[in-house]
Coordinates of C-alpha atoms and ligand atoms in Angstrom, one line a residue:
X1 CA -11.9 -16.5 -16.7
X2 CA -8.5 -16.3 -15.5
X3 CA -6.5 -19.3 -15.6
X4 CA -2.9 -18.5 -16.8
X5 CA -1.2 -16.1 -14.6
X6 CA 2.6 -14.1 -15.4
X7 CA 4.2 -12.5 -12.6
X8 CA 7.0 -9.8 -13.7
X9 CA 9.4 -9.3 -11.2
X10 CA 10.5 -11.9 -8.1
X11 CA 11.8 -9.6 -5.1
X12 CA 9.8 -9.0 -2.2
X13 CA 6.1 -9.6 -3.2
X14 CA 6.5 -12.1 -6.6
X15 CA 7.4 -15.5 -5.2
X16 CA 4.8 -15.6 -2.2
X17 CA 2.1 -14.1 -4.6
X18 CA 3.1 -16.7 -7.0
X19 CA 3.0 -19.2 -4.5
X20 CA -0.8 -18.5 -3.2
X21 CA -2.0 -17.9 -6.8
X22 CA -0.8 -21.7 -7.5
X23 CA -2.7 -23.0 -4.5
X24 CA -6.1 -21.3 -6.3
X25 CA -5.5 -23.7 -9.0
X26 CA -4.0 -21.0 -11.3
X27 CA -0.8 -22.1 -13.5
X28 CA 1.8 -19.5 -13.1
X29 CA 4.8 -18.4 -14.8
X30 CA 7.3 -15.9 -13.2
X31 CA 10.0 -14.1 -15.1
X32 CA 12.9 -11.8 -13.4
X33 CA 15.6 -9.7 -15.3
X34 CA 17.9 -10.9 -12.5
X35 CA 19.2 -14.4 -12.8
X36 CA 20.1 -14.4 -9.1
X37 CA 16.5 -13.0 -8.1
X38 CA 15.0 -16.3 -9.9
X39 CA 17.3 -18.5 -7.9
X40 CA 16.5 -16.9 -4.8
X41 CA 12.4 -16.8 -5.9
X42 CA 13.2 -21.0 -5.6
X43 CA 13.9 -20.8 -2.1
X44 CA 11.2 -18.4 -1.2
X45 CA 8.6 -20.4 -3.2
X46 CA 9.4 -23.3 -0.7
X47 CA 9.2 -21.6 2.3
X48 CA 5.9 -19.8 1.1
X49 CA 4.9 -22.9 0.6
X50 CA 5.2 -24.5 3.5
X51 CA 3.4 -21.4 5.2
X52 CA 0.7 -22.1 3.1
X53 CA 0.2 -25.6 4.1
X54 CA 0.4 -24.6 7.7
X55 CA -2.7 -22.7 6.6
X56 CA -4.1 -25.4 4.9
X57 CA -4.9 -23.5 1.8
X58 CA -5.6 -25.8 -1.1
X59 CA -3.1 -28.3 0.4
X60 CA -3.0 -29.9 -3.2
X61 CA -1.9 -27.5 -5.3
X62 CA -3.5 -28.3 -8.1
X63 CA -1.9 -25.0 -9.9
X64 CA 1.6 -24.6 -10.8
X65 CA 4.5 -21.9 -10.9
X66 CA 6.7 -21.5 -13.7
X67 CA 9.9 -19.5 -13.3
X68 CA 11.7 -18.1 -16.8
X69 CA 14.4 -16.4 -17.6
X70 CA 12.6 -15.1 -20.6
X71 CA 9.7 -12.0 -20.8
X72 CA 8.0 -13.8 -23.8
X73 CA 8.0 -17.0 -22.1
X74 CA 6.4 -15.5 -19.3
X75 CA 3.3 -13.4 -20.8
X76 CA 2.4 -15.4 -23.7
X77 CA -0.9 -16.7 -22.7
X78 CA -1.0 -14.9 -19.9
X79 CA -5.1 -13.8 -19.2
X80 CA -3.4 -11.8 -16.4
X81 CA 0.0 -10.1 -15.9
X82 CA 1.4 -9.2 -12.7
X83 CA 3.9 -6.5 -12.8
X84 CA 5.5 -6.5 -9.7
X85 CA 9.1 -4.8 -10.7
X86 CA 10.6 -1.9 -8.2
X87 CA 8.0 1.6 -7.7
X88 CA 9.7 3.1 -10.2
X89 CA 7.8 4.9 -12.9
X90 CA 10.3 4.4 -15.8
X91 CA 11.1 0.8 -14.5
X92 CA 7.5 0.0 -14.6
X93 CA 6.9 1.7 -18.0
X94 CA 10.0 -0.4 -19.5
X95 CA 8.1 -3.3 -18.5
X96 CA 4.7 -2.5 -20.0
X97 CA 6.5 -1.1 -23.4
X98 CA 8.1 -4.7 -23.7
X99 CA 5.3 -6.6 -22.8
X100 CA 3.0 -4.9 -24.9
X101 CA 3.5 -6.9 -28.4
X102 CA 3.8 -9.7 -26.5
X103 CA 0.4 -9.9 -24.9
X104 CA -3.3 -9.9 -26.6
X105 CA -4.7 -6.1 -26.4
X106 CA -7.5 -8.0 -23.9
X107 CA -4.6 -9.1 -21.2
X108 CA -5.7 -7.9 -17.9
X109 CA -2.4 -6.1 -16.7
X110 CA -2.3 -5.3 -12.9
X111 CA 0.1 -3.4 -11.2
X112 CA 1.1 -4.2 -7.4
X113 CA 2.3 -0.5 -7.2
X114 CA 2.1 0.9 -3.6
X115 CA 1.5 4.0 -4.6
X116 CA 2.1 5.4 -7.4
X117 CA -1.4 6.3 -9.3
X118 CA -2.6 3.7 -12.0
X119 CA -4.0 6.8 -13.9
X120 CA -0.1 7.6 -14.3
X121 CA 0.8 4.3 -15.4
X122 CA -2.1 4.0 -17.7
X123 CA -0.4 6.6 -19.8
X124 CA 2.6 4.0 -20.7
X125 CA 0.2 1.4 -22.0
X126 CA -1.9 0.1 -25.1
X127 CA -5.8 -0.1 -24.3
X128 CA -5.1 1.1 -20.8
X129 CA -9.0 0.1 -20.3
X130 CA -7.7 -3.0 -19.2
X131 CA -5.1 -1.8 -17.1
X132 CA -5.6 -2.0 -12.7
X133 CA -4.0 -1.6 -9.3
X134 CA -3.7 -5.0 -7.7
X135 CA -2.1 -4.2 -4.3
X136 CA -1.3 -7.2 -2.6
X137 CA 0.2 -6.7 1.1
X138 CA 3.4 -8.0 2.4
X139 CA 3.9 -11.1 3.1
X140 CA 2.0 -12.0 0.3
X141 CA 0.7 -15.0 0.8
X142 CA -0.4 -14.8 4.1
X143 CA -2.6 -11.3 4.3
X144 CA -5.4 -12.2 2.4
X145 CA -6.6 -8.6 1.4
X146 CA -5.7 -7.4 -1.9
X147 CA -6.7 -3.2 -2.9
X148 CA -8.2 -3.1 -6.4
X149 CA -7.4 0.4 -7.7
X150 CA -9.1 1.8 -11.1
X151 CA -7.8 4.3 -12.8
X152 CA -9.3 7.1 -15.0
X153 CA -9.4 4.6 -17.9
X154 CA -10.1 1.3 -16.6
X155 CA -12.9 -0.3 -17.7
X156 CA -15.6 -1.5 -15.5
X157 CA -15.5 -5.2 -16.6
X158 CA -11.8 -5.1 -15.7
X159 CA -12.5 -4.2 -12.3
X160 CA -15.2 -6.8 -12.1
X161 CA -13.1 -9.3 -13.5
X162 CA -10.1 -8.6 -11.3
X163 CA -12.6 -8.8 -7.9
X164 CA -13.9 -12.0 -9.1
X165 CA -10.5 -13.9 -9.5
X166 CA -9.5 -12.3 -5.9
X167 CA -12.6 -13.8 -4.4
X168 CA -12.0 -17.1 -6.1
X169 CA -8.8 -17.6 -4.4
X170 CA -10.8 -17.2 -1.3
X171 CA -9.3 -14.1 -0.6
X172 CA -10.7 -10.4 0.1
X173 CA -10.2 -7.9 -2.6
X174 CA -11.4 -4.1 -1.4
X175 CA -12.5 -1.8 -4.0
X176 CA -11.1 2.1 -4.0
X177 CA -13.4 4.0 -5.8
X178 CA -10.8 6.9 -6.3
X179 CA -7.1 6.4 -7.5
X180 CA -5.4 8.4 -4.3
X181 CA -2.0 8.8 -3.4
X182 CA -0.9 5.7 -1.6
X183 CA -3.9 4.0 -2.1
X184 CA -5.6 3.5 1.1
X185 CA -4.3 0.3 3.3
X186 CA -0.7 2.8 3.1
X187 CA -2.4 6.0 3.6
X188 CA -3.7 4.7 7.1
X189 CA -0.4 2.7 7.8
X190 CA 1.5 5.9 6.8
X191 CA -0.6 8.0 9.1
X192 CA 0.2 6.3 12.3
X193 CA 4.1 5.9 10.8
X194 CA 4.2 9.5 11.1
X195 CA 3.0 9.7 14.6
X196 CA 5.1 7.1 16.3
X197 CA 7.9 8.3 14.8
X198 CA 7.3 11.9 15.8
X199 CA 6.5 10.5 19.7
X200 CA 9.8 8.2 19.9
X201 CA 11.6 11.5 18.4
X202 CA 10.0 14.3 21.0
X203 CA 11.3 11.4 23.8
X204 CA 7.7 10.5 24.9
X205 CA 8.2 6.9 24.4
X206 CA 10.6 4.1 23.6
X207 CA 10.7 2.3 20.3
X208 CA 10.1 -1.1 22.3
X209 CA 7.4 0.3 24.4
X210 CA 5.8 1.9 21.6
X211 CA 5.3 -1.4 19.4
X212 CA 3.8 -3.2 23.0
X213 CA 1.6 -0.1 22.8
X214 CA 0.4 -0.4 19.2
X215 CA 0.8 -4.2 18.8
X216 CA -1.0 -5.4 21.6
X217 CA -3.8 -2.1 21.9
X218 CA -4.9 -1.1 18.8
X219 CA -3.5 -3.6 16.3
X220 CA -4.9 -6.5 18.8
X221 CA -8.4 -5.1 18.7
X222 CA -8.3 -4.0 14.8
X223 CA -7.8 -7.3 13.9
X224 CA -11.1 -7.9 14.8
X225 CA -13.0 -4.6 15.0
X226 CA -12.4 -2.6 12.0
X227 CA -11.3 1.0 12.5
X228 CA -15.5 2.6 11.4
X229 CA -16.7 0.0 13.6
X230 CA -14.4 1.2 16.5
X231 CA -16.0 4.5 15.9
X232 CA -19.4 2.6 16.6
X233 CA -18.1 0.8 19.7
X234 CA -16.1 3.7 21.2
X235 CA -19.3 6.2 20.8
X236 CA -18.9 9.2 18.2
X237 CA -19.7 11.3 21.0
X238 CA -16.7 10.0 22.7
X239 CA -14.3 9.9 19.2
X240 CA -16.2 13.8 19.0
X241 CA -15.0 14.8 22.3
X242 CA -11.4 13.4 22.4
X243 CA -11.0 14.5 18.5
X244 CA -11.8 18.2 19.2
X245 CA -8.5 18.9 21.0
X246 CA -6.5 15.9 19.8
X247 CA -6.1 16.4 16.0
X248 CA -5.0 20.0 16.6
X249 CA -1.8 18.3 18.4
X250 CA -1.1 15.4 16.0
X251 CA 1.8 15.5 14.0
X252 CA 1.6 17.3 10.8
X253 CA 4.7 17.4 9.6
X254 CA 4.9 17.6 5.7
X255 CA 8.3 16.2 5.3
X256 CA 10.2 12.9 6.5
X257 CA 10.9 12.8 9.9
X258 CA 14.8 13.8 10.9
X259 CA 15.1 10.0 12.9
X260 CA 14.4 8.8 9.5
X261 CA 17.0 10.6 7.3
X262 CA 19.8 10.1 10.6
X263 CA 19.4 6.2 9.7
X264 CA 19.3 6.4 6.0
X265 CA 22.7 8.2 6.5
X266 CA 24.4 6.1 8.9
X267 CA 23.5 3.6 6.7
X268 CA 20.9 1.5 9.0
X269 CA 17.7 0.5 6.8
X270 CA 16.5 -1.9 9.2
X271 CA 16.4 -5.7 8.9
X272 CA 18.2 -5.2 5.1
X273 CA 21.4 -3.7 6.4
X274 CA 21.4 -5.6 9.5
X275 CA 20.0 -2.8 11.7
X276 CA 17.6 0.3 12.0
X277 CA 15.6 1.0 14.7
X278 CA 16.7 -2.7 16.7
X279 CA 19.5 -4.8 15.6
X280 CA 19.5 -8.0 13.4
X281 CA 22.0 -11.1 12.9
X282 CA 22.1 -13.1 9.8
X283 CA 20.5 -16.0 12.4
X284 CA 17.9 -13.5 14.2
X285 CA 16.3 -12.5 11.0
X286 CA 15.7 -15.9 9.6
X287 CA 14.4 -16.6 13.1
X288 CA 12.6 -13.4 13.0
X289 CA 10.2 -14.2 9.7
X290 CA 10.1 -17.7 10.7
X291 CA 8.5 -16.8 13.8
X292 CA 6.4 -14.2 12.5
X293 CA 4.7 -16.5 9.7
X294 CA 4.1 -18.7 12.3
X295 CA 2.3 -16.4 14.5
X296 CA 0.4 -14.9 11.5
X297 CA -1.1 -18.0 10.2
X298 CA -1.5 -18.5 13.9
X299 CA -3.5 -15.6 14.3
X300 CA -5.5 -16.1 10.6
X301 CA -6.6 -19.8 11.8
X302 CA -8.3 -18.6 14.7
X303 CA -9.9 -15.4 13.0
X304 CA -11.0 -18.1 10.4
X305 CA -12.2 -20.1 13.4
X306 CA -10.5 -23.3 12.4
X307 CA -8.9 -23.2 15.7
Ligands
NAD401 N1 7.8 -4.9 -0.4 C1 6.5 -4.7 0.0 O1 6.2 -4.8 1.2 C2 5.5 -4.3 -1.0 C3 4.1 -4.5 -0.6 C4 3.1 -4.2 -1.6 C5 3.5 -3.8 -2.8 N2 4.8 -3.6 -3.1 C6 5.1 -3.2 -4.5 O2 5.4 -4.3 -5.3 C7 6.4 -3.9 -6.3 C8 7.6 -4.8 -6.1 O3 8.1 -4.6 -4.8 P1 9.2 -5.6 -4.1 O4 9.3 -5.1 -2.7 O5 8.9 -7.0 -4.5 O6 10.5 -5.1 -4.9 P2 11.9 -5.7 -5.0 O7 12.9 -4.6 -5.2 O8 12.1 -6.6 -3.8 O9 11.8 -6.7 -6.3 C9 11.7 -6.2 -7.5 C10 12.2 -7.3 -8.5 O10 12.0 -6.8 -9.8 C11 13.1 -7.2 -10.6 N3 13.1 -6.3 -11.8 C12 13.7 -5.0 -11.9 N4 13.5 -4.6 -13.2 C13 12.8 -5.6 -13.9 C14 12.4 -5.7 -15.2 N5 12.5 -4.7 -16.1 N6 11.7 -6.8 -15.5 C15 11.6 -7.8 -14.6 N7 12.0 -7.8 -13.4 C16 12.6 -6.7 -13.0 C17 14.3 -7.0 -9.7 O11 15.4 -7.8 -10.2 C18 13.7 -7.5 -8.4 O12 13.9 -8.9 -8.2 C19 6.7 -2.4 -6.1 O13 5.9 -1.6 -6.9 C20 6.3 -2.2 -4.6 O14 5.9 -0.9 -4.3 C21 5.8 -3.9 -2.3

């Protein structure tokens, strides 16, 4: 039974993951190397909460979240740790290395890794039976499917265990049967990556156009028709027909796309520099996730038919 619940590291994914775990009831203690990262997680906490009463998720939160300055503080007691640091090998084998006398030899410890194979991190840790992939998806306490990755080593029970606390939070946990590269929510995300890229770069379409396209064609209709059951409603004799010629003239390409490595080096990473493909201010961004939680807890409400 999980109960007590460390997250290590509170960039991107800790403080909304931290947030939704509360809201199952689950006490929480989240620990940062970064003194500045824990003051921002305060902020992000809020707003993640808030989101998650607009959801109505638990609205009492009869869990709590922690935040520590210290590792020890963090883990001890912990019947699950997080690690949720940057998808770095070493940085992620630091953290197991330290947390390792620090924690029973029973400790579930998950990774939220996006790709890099649990199998490989296994090698960094004690009893690395009880080692998993927890891959949450961004923002994190909004999307309610989490990937649940075993590796060579992990034991069965920890894989049962793991799904069992997912679905006790109300949320979905998917199982991958095989550690692969990228797991799978990124392998299929990476996949069409490659091919609007490779169409905005040969000039068949423009970045604006091509997010309509996607957004309201696809992603509109996969929200609720999964991809195998598209194949079902489409007809495999059509997917046959139009996959014979099409997948010959897909992009292919083994490397990363030149439009990608132009931005890196003019120095335009998107929303984190200020611009990438569009252009952000300071006031636009904070609009921007404002207005996208809304619409995806918009969206969730209605899926959940509570609208
Ligand atoms: N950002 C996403 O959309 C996303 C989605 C799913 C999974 N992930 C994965 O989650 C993990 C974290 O990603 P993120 O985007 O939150 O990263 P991030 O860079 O935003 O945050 C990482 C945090 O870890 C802290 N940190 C670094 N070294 C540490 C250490 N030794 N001990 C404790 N804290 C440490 C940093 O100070 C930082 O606050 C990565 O493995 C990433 O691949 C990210």
């Amino acid at each position: 039974m999980i109960r007590r619940v460390a997250i290590i590291g509170l960039g991107t994914m800790g403080p909304g993951m931290a947030a939704r775990l509360a809201r199952g009831g689950i006490e929480v203690a989240a620990y940062d190397i970064a003194p500045d990262a824990i003051e921002r997680a305060r902020a992000m906490l809020a707003a993640a909460d808030s989101v998650l009463d607009n959801l109505e998720i638990a609205s009492e939160r009869t869990g709590s979240v922690r935040l520590t300055d210290k590792l020890e503080d963090a883990v001890a007691d912990a019947d699950l740790v997080i690690e949720n640091v940057p998808e770095k090998e070493e940085i992620k084998a630091d953290v197991y290395r330290k947390i390792e006398g620090l924690i029973s030899p029973d400790t579930i410890v998950a990774s939220d890794t996006s790709g890099i194979p649990i199998t490989k991190l296994q090698a960094h840790i004690s009893n690395p039976a009880r080692m998993v992939g927890m891959h949450w998806s961004n923002p994190p306490h909004i999307i309610p499917m989490i990937e649940v990755i075993s590796g060579e080593q992990t034991a069965p029970e920890t894989i049962d265990t793991i799904r069992d606390f997912i679905r006790s939070l109300g949320l979905l946990p998917v199982l991958l049967k095989k550690d692969v590269p990228g797991f799978v929510e990124n392998r299929v995300l990476y996949a069409l990556l490659r091919e609007v890229v490779d169409l905005v770069e040969r000039g068949v379409i423009e970045p604006e156009d091509i997010d309509t396209c996607v957004s309201w064609g696809i992603g509109y209709k996969l929200a609720v028709v999964g991809p195998m059951a598209l194949l079902d409603m489409a007809g495999m004799d059509i997917y046959h027909s139009v996959s014979s010629f099409l997948n010959a003239d897909l992009c292919d390409r083994k490397d990363v796309a030149p439009l990608v490595r132009d931005q890196i080096a003019a120095g335009k990473l998107g929303i984190k520099s200020g611009g990438g493909v569009y252009s952000y201010s300071p006031e636009s961004i904070a609009e921007l996730q404002r207005e996208r939680a809304r619409k995806l807890v918009a969206i969730r409400r209605i899926l959940e038919g509570k609208d």
